[in-house]
Coordinates of C-alpha atoms in Angstrom, one line a residue:
X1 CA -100.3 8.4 -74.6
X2 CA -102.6 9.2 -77.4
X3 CA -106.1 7.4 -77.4
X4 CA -107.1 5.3 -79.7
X5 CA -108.5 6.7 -83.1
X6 CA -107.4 9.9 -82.2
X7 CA -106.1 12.5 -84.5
X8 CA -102.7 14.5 -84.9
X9 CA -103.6 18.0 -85.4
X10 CA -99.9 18.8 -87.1
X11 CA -100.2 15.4 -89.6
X12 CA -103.6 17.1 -90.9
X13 CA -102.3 20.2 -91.2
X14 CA -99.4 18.7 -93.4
X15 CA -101.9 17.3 -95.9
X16 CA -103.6 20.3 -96.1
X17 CA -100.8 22.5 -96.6
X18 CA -99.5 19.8 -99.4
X19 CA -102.9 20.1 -101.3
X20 CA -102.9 23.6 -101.3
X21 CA -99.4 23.8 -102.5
X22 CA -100.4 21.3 -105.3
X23 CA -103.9 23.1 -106.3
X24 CA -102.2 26.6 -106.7
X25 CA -99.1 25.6 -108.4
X26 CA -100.8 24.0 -111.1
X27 CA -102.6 27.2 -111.3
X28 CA -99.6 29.3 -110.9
X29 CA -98.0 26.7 -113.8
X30 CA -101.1 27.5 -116.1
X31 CA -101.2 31.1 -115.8
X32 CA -97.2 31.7 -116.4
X33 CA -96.3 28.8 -118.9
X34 CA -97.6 29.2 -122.4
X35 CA -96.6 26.9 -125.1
X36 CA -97.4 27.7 -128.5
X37 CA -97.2 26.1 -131.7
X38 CA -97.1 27.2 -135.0
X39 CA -96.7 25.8 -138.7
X40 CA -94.2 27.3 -140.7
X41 CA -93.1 27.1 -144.0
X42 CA -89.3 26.7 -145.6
X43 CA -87.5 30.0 -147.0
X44 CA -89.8 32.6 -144.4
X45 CA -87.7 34.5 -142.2
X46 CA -89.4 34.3 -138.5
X47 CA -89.3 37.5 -136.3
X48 CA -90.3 36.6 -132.8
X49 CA -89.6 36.9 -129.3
X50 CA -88.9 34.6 -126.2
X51 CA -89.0 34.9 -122.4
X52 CA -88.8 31.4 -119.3
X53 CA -93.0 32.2 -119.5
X54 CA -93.5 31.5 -123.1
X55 CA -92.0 28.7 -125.7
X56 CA -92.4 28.5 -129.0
X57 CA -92.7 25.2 -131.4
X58 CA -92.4 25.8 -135.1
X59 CA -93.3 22.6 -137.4
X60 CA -92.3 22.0 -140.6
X61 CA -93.9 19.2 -142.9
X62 CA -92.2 18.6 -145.8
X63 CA -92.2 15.1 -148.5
X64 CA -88.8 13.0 -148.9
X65 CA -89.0 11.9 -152.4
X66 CA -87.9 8.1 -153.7
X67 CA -84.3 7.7 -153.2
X68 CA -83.5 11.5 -152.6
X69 CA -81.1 13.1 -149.6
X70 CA -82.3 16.6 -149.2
X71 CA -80.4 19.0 -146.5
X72 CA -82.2 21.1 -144.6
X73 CA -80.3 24.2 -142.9
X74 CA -81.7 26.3 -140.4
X75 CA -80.1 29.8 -139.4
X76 CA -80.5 31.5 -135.8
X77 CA -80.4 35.2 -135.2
X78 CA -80.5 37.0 -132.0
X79 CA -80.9 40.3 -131.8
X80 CA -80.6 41.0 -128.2
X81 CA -77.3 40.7 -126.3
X82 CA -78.1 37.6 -123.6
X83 CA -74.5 36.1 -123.8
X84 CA -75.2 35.8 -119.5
X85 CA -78.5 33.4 -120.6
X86 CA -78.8 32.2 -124.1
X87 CA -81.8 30.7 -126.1
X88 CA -81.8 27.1 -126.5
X89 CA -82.5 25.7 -129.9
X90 CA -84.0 22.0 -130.2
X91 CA -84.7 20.7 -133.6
X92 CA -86.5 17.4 -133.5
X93 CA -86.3 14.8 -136.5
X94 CA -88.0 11.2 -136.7
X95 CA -84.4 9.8 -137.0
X96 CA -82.1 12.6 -134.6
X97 CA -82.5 15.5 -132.3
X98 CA -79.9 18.8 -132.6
X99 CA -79.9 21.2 -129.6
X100 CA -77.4 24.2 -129.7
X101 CA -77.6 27.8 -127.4
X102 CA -77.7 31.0 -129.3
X103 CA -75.2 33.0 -128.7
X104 CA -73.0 29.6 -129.5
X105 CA -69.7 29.8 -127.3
X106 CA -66.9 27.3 -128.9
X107 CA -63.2 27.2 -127.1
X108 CA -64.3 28.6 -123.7
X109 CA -65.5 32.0 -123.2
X110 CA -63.0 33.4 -126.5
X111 CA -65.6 33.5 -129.8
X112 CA -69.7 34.0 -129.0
X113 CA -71.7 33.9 -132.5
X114 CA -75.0 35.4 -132.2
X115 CA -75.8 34.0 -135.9
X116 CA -75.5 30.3 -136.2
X117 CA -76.4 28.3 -139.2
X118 CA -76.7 24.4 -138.4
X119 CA -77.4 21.6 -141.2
X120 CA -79.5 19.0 -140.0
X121 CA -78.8 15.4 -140.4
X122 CA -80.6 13.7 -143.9
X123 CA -83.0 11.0 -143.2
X124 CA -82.2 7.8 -144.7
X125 CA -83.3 7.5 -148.3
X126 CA -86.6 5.5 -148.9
X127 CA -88.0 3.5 -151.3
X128 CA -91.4 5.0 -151.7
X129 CA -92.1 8.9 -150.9
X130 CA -92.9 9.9 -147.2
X131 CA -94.4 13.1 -145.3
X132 CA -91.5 14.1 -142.8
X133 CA -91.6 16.7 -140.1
X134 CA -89.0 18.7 -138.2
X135 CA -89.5 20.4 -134.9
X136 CA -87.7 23.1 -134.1
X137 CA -88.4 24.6 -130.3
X138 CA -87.1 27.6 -129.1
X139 CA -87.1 28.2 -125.1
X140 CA -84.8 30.4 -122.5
X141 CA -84.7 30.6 -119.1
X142 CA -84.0 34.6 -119.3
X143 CA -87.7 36.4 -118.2
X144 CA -87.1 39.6 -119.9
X145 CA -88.0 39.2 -124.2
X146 CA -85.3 38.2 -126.3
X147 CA -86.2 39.1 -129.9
X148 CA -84.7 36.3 -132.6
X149 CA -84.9 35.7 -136.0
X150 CA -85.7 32.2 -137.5
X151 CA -85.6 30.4 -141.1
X152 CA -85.1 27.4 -142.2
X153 CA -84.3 26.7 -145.9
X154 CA -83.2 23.3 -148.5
X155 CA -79.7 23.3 -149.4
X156 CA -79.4 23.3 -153.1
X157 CA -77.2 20.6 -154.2
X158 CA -76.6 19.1 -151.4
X159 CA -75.6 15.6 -152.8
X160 CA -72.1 16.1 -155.0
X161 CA -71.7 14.2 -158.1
X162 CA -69.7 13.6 -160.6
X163 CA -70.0 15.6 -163.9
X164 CA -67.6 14.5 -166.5
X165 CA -64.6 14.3 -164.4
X166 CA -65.0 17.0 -161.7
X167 CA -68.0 18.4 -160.2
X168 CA -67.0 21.8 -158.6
X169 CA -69.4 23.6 -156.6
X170 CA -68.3 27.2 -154.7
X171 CA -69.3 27.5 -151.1
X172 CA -69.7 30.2 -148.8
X173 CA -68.9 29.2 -145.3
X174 CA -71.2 31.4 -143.5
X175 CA -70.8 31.3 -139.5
X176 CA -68.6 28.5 -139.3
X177 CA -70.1 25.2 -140.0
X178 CA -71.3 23.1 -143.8
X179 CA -71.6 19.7 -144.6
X180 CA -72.3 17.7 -148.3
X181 CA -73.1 14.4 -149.3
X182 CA -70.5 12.6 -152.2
X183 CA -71.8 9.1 -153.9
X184 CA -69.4 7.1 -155.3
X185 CA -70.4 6.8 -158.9
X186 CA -70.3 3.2 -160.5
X187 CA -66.9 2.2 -161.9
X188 CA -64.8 4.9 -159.3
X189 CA -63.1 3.0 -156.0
X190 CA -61.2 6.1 -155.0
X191 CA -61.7 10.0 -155.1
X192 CA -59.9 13.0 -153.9
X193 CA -61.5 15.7 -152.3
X194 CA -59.9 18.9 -152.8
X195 CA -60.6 22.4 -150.4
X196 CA -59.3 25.6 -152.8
X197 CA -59.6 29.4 -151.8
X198 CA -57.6 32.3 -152.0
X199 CA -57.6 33.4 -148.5
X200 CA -55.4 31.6 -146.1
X201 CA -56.8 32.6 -143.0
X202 CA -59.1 32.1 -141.0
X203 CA -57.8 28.7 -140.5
X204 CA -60.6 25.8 -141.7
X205 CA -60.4 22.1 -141.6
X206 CA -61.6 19.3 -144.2
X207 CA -63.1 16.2 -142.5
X208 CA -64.6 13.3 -144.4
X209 CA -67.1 11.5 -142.1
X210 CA -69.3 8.1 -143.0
X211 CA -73.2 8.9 -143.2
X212 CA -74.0 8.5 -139.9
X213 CA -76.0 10.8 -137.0
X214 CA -74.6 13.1 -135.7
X215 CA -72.6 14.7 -137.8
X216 CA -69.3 16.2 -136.3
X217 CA -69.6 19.5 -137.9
X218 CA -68.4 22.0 -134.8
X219 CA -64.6 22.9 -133.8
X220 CA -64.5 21.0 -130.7
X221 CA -66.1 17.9 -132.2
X222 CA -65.1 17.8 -135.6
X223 CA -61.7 15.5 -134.7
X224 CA -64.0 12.8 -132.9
X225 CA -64.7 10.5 -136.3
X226 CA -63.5 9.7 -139.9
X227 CA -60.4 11.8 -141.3
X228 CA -59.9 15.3 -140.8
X229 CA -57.4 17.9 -141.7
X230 CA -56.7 21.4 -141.2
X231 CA -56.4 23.6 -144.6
X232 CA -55.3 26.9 -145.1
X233 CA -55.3 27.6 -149.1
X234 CA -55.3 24.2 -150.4
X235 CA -56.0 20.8 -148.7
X236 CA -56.8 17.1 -150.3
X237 CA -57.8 13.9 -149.1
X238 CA -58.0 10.3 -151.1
X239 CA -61.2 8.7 -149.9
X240 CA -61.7 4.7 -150.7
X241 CA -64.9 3.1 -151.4
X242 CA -64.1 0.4 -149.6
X243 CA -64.0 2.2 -146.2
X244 CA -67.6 3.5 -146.5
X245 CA -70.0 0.7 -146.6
X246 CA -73.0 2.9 -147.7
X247 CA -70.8 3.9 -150.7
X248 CA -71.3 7.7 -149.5
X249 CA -69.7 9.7 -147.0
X250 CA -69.8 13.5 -145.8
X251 CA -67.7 16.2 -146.8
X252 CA -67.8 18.4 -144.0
X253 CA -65.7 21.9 -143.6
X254 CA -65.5 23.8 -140.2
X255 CA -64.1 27.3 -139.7
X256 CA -61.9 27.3 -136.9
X257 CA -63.1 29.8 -134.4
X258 CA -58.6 30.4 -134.1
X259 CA -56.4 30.6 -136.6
X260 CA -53.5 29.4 -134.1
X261 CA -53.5 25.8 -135.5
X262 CA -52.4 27.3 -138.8
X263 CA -49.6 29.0 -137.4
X264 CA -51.3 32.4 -137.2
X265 CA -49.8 34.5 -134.1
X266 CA -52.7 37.0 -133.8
X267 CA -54.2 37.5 -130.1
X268 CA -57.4 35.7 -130.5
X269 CA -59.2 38.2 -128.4
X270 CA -58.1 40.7 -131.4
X271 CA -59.5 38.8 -134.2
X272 CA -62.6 39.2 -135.8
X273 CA -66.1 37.0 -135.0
X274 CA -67.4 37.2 -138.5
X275 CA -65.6 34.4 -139.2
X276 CA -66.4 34.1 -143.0
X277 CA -64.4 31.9 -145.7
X278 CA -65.0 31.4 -149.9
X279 CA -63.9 28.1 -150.7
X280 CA -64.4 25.5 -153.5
X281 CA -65.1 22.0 -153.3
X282 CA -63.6 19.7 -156.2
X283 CA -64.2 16.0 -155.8
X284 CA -62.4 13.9 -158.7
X285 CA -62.0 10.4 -159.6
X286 CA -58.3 9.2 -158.3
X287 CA -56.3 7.9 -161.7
X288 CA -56.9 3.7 -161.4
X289 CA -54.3 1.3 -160.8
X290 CA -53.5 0.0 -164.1
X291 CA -53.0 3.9 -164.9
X292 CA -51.0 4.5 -161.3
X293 CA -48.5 0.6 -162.2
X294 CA -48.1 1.8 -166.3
X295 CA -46.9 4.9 -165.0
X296 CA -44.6 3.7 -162.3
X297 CA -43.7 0.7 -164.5
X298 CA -42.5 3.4 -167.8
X299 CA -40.3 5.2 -165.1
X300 CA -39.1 2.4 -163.5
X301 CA -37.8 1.2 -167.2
X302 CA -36.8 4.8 -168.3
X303 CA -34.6 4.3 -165.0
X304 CA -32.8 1.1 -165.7
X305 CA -32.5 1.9 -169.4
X306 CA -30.2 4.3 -168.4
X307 CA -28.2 2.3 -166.2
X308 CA -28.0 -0.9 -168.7
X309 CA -26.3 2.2 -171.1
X310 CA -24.3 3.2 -168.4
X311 CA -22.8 0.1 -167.3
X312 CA -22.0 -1.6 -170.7
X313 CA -20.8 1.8 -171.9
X314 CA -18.6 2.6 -169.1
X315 CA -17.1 -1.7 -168.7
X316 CA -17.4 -2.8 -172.7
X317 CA -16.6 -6.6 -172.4
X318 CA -13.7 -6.3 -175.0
X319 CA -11.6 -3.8 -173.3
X320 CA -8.0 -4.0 -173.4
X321 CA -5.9 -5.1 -170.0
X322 CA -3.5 -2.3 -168.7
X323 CA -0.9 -2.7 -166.7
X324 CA -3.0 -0.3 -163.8
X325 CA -6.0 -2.3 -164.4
X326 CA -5.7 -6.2 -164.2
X327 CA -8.6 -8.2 -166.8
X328 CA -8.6 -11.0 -169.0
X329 CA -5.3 -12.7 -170.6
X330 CA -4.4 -10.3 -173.1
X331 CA -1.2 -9.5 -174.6
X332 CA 1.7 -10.1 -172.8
X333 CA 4.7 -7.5 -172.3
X334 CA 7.8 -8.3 -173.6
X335 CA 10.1 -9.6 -171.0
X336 CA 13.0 -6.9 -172.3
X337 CA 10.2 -3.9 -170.9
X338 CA 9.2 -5.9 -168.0
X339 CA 13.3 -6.6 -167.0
X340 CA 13.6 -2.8 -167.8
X341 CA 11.1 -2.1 -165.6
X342 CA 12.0 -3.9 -162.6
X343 CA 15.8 -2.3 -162.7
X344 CA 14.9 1.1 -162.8
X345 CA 12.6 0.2 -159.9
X346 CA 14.9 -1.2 -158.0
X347 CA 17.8 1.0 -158.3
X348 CA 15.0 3.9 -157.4
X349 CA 14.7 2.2 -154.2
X350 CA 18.3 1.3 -153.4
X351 CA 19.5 5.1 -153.7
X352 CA 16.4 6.0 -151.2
X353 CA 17.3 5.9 -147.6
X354 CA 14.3 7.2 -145.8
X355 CA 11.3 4.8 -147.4
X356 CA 10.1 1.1 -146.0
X357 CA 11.1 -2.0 -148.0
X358 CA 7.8 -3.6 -148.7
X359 CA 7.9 -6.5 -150.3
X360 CA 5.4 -9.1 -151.3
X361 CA 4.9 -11.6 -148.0
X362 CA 4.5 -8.1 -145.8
X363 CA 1.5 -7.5 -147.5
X364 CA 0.2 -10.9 -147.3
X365 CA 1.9 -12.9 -144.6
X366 CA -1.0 -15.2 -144.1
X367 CA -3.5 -17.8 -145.9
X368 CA -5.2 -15.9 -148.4
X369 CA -8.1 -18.2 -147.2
X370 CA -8.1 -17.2 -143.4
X371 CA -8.0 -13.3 -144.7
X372 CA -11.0 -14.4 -146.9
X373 CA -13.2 -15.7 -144.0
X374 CA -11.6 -12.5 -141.8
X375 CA -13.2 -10.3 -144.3
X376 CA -16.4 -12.2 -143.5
X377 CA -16.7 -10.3 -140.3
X378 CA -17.7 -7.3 -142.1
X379 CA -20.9 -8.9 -143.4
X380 CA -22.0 -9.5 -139.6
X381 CA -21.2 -6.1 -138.7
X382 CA -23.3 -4.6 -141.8
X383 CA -25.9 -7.1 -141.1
X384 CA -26.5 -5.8 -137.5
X385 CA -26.0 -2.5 -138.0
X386 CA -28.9 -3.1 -141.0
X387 CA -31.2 -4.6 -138.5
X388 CA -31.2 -1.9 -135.4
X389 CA -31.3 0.8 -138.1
X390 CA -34.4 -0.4 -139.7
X391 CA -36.2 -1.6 -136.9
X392 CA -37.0 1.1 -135.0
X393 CA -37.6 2.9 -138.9
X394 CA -40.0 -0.2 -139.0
X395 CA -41.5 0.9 -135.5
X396 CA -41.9 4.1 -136.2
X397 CA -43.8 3.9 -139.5
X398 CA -46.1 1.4 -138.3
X399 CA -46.8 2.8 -135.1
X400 CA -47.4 6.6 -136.7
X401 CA -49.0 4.9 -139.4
X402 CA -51.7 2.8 -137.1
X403 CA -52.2 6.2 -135.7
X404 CA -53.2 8.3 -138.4
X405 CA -55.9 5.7 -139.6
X406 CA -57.6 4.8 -135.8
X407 CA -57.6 9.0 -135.3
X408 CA -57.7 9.8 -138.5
X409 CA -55.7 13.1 -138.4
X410 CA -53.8 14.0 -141.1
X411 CA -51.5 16.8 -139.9
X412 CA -49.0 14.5 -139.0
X413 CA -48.6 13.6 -142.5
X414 CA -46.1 16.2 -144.6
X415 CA -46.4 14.2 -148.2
X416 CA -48.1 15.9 -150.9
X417 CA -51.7 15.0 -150.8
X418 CA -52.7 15.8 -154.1
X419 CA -50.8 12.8 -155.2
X420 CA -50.8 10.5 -152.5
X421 CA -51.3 6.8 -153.5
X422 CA -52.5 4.4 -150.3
X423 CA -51.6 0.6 -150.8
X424 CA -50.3 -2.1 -148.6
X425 CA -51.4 -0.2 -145.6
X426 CA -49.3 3.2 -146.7
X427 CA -50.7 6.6 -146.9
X428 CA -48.4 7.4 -150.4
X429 CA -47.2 3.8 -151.4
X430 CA -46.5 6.1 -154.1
X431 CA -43.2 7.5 -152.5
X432 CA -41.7 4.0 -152.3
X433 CA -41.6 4.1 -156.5
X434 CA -40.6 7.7 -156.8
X435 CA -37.5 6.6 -154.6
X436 CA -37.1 3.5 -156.7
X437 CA -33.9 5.5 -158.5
X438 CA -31.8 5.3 -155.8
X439 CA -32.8 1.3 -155.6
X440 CA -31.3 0.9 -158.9
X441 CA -28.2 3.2 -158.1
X442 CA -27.3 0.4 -155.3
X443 CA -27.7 -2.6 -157.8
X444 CA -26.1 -0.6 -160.1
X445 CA -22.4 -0.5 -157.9
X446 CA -23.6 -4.0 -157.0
X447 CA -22.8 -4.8 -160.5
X448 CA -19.8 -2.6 -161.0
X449 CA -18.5 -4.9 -157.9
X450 CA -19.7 -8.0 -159.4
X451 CA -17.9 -7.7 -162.6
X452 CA -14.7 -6.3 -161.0
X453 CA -14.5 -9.7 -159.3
X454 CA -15.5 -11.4 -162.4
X455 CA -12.5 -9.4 -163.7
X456 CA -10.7 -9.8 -160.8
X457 CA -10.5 -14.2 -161.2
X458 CA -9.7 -13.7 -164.8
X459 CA -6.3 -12.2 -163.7
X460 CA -6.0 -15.2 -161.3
X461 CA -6.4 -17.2 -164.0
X462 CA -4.0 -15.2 -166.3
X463 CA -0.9 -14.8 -163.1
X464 CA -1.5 -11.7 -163.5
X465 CA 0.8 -10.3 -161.0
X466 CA -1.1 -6.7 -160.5
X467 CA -4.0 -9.2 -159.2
X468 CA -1.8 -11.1 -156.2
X469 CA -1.9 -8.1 -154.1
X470 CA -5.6 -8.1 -153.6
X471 CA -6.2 -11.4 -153.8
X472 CA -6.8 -12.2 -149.7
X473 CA -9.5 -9.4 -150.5
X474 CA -11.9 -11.0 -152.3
X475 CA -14.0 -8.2 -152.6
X476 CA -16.3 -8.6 -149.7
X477 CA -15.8 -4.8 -148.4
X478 CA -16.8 -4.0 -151.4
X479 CA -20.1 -6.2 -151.3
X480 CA -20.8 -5.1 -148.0
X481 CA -20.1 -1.7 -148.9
X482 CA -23.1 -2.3 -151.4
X483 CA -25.1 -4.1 -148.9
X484 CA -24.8 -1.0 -146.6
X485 CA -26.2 1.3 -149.6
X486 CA -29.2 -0.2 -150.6
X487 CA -30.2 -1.4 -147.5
X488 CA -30.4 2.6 -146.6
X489 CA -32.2 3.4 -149.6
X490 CA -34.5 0.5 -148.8
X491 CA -34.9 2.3 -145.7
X492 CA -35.1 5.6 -146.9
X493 CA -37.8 4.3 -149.3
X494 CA -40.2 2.9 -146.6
X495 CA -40.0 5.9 -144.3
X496 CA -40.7 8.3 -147.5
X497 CA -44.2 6.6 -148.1
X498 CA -45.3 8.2 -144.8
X499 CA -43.1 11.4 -144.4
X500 CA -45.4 12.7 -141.9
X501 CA -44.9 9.7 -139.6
X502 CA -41.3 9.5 -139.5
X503 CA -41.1 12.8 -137.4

């Protein structure tokens, strides 16, 4: 037992050893880490060096004019080979922080780019002119000097507008990654943005993005938000106004790091890291709708012009009857032909010992009546088969459909983009009228079918005898036969406003 007051010789050691510990590792700290910061100007190239001892602050003041989006773009490059411990790169806004290592390694340990150009995020526009500042920091964890090279510079033109009716601007994709800003200018609800260059590879993707921080401008990140599709020559997406709130969104291309998602073959450890691509950006104003409906409504009447000539040229209402076509009470024959007729007929089939005696009551030994509502059963069977066919059409489209606008991809999609229309929920509503032909081709034998039955009770009327054959009939194949066509081409129609979801 330990008297009272006494002391513990290993407790006071303990606090002594923890003081020292603290007194000569803030020493240590203040003789290793040095933090230095400089102020640096736009459009200088900076040369320097970094090591885990040193870091370096660079801080660039700058003014945001009334109602102006500038981009600022910084590019990053290391001279020394520290793929084993890269730099780290923090650029600090008021309104968003970007950090990226230099080399940058996208798709696991494939592609390392030693030069890296980022755009930063645009502040909000003001009202009144402000003094902004960016931050950019530049610290590794490596203790042997890595030399780098620093500059960051305004992007000219940043915002695209609408001159006339295009504004095209050529871009260089340097290093993989650029972004713009579009506004919708006053009077235009709908734009396509169009991607154009001559080389096809390497593989690139289009992604249209609201204005929001951050933006999704890498190949690993770029599919996370808006709509995004991967281009090789030529790509095109219709934007809406009504999607983007802020009236504005981002046109953002990426340079795939592999050209696999094209349908390039090439070992990716072959290909080349200067992944470099010339494109050309051409946002347009999408025709309107009264322009889109006068065009669809001229072909739509070009269309059934042709089939009012055809049908009242091809069934003229005064025709002639003939005796292999029952119509309308015409001329009768003369009994002498008809008693000819019948003789020859019948002495044909009395010296012929090999064929069936048909005679009338074979071919309809029952109610005409009961063979009508028979004949009904083929409206059931075309009805159901109607409704399982288009149903899981109907499933299909919708499902794809509510896919491609919660993700966003558009590589599912196979129409042609250039011309697609949305409405109603469709991608290309547009497909639906450009199938509207083969619509009319259905109500077209729908009518050939209604006026042979119209034709058809005219020879009932008349006793026409050619009629009584086909009377129990009563032409409702035929209708179904119709039914069955155009509700496929109805079909057809719906799945051809979203060929890409019908896979």
């Amino acid at each position: 037992m330990r008297p009272c007051g006494g002391r513990v010789p290993g407790f006071t050691l303990l606090i002594w050893m923890s003081v020292a510990r603290l007194v000569c590792g803030y020493g240590l700290s203040e003789e290793t880490k040095t933090v230095l910061l400089r102020e640096a100007e736009f459009d200088v190239i900076y040369e320097d060096t970094v090591t885990s001892n040193n870091q370096t602050v660079y801080a660039f003041n700058y003014t945001l004019f009334r109602k102006m989006t500038e981009g600022l773009r910084v590019s990053v490059n290391v001279l020394s080979n520290v793929s084993h411990s890269p730099i780290q790169f923090v650029l600090r806004q008021r309104h968003s922080v970007m950090s990226f290592p230099v080399p940058l390694i996208i798709r696991g340990l494939t592609h390392e780019y030693s030069h890296v150009e980022r755009t930063l995020c645009p502040p909000p526009t003001v009202n009144d002119s402000e003094e902004q500042s960016l931050f950019v920091d530049v610290w590794s964890l490596r203790s042997h000097s890595t030399q780098y090279q620093l500059r960051v510079s305004r992007v000219d033109n940043f915002t695209l507008e609408n001159r006339s009716k295009c504004h095209k601007r050529h871009i260089v994709i340097i290093h993989v990654f650029q972004f713009f800003k579009y506004v919708f200018p006053d009077g235009v609800d709908r734009v396509i943005v169009k991607v154009i260059s001559q080389m096809k590879f390497p593989c690139s993707v289009l992604s249209i993005q609201d204005i929001k921080c951050p933006v999704y401008d890498l190949d690993n990140n770029v599919d996370f938000t808006g709509m995004f599709q991967t281009i090789t020559k030529l790509g095109a997406i219709t934007v809406q106004r009504k999607d983007f709130p802020g009236n504005s969104f981002y046109v953002v291309v990426v340079v795939k790091s592999e050209d696999t998602v094209c349908g390039d073959s090439t070992d990716s450890s072959t290909m080349d890291t200067d992944r470099t691509k010339v494109l050309e950006v051409v946002v347009s104003p999408s025709p309107q709708s009264k322009a889109r409906f006068k065009g669809a409504a001229l072909d739509f009447l070009f269309k059934l012009q042709l089939y009012i000539f055809f049908f009242f040229f091809f069934f003229p209402g005064k025709s002639p009857a003939s005796t292999h076509e029952y119509g309308r009470c015409g001329k009768k024959l003369t009994r002498s032909f008809i008693c000819y007729f019948f003789i020859d007929a019948f002495m044909w089939l009395l010296s012929s010992t090999d064929l069936f005696r048909l005679s009338l009551y074979d071919l309809a030994p029952k109610d005409p009546e009961v063979l009508s509502k028979a004949s009904l059963t083929y409206l059931w069977n075309i009805a159901t088969i109607a409704v399982f066919y288009a149903l899981p059409v109907l499933q299909l489209v919708i499902t794809y459909q509510t896919f491609a606008n919660v993700t966003g991809k558009q590589d599912i999609c196979y129409y042609n983009f250039l011309c697609a229309y949305p409405l109603l929920g469709l991608s290309s509503f547009n497909n639906i009228l450009s199938n509207l032909g083969y619509g009319l081709l259905g109500f077209l034998f729908l009518c050939i079918v209604f006026k042979r039955a119209i034709t058809h009770r005219q020879a009932l009327v008349c006793k026409d005898r050619n009629a009584l054959v086909r009377k129990h009939l009563n032409f409702h194949i035929y209708y179904q036969l119709t039914r069955s066509i155009v509700s496929y081409i109805d079909t057809l129609q719906l799945v051809s406003s979203t060929w890409g979801v019908d896979v």
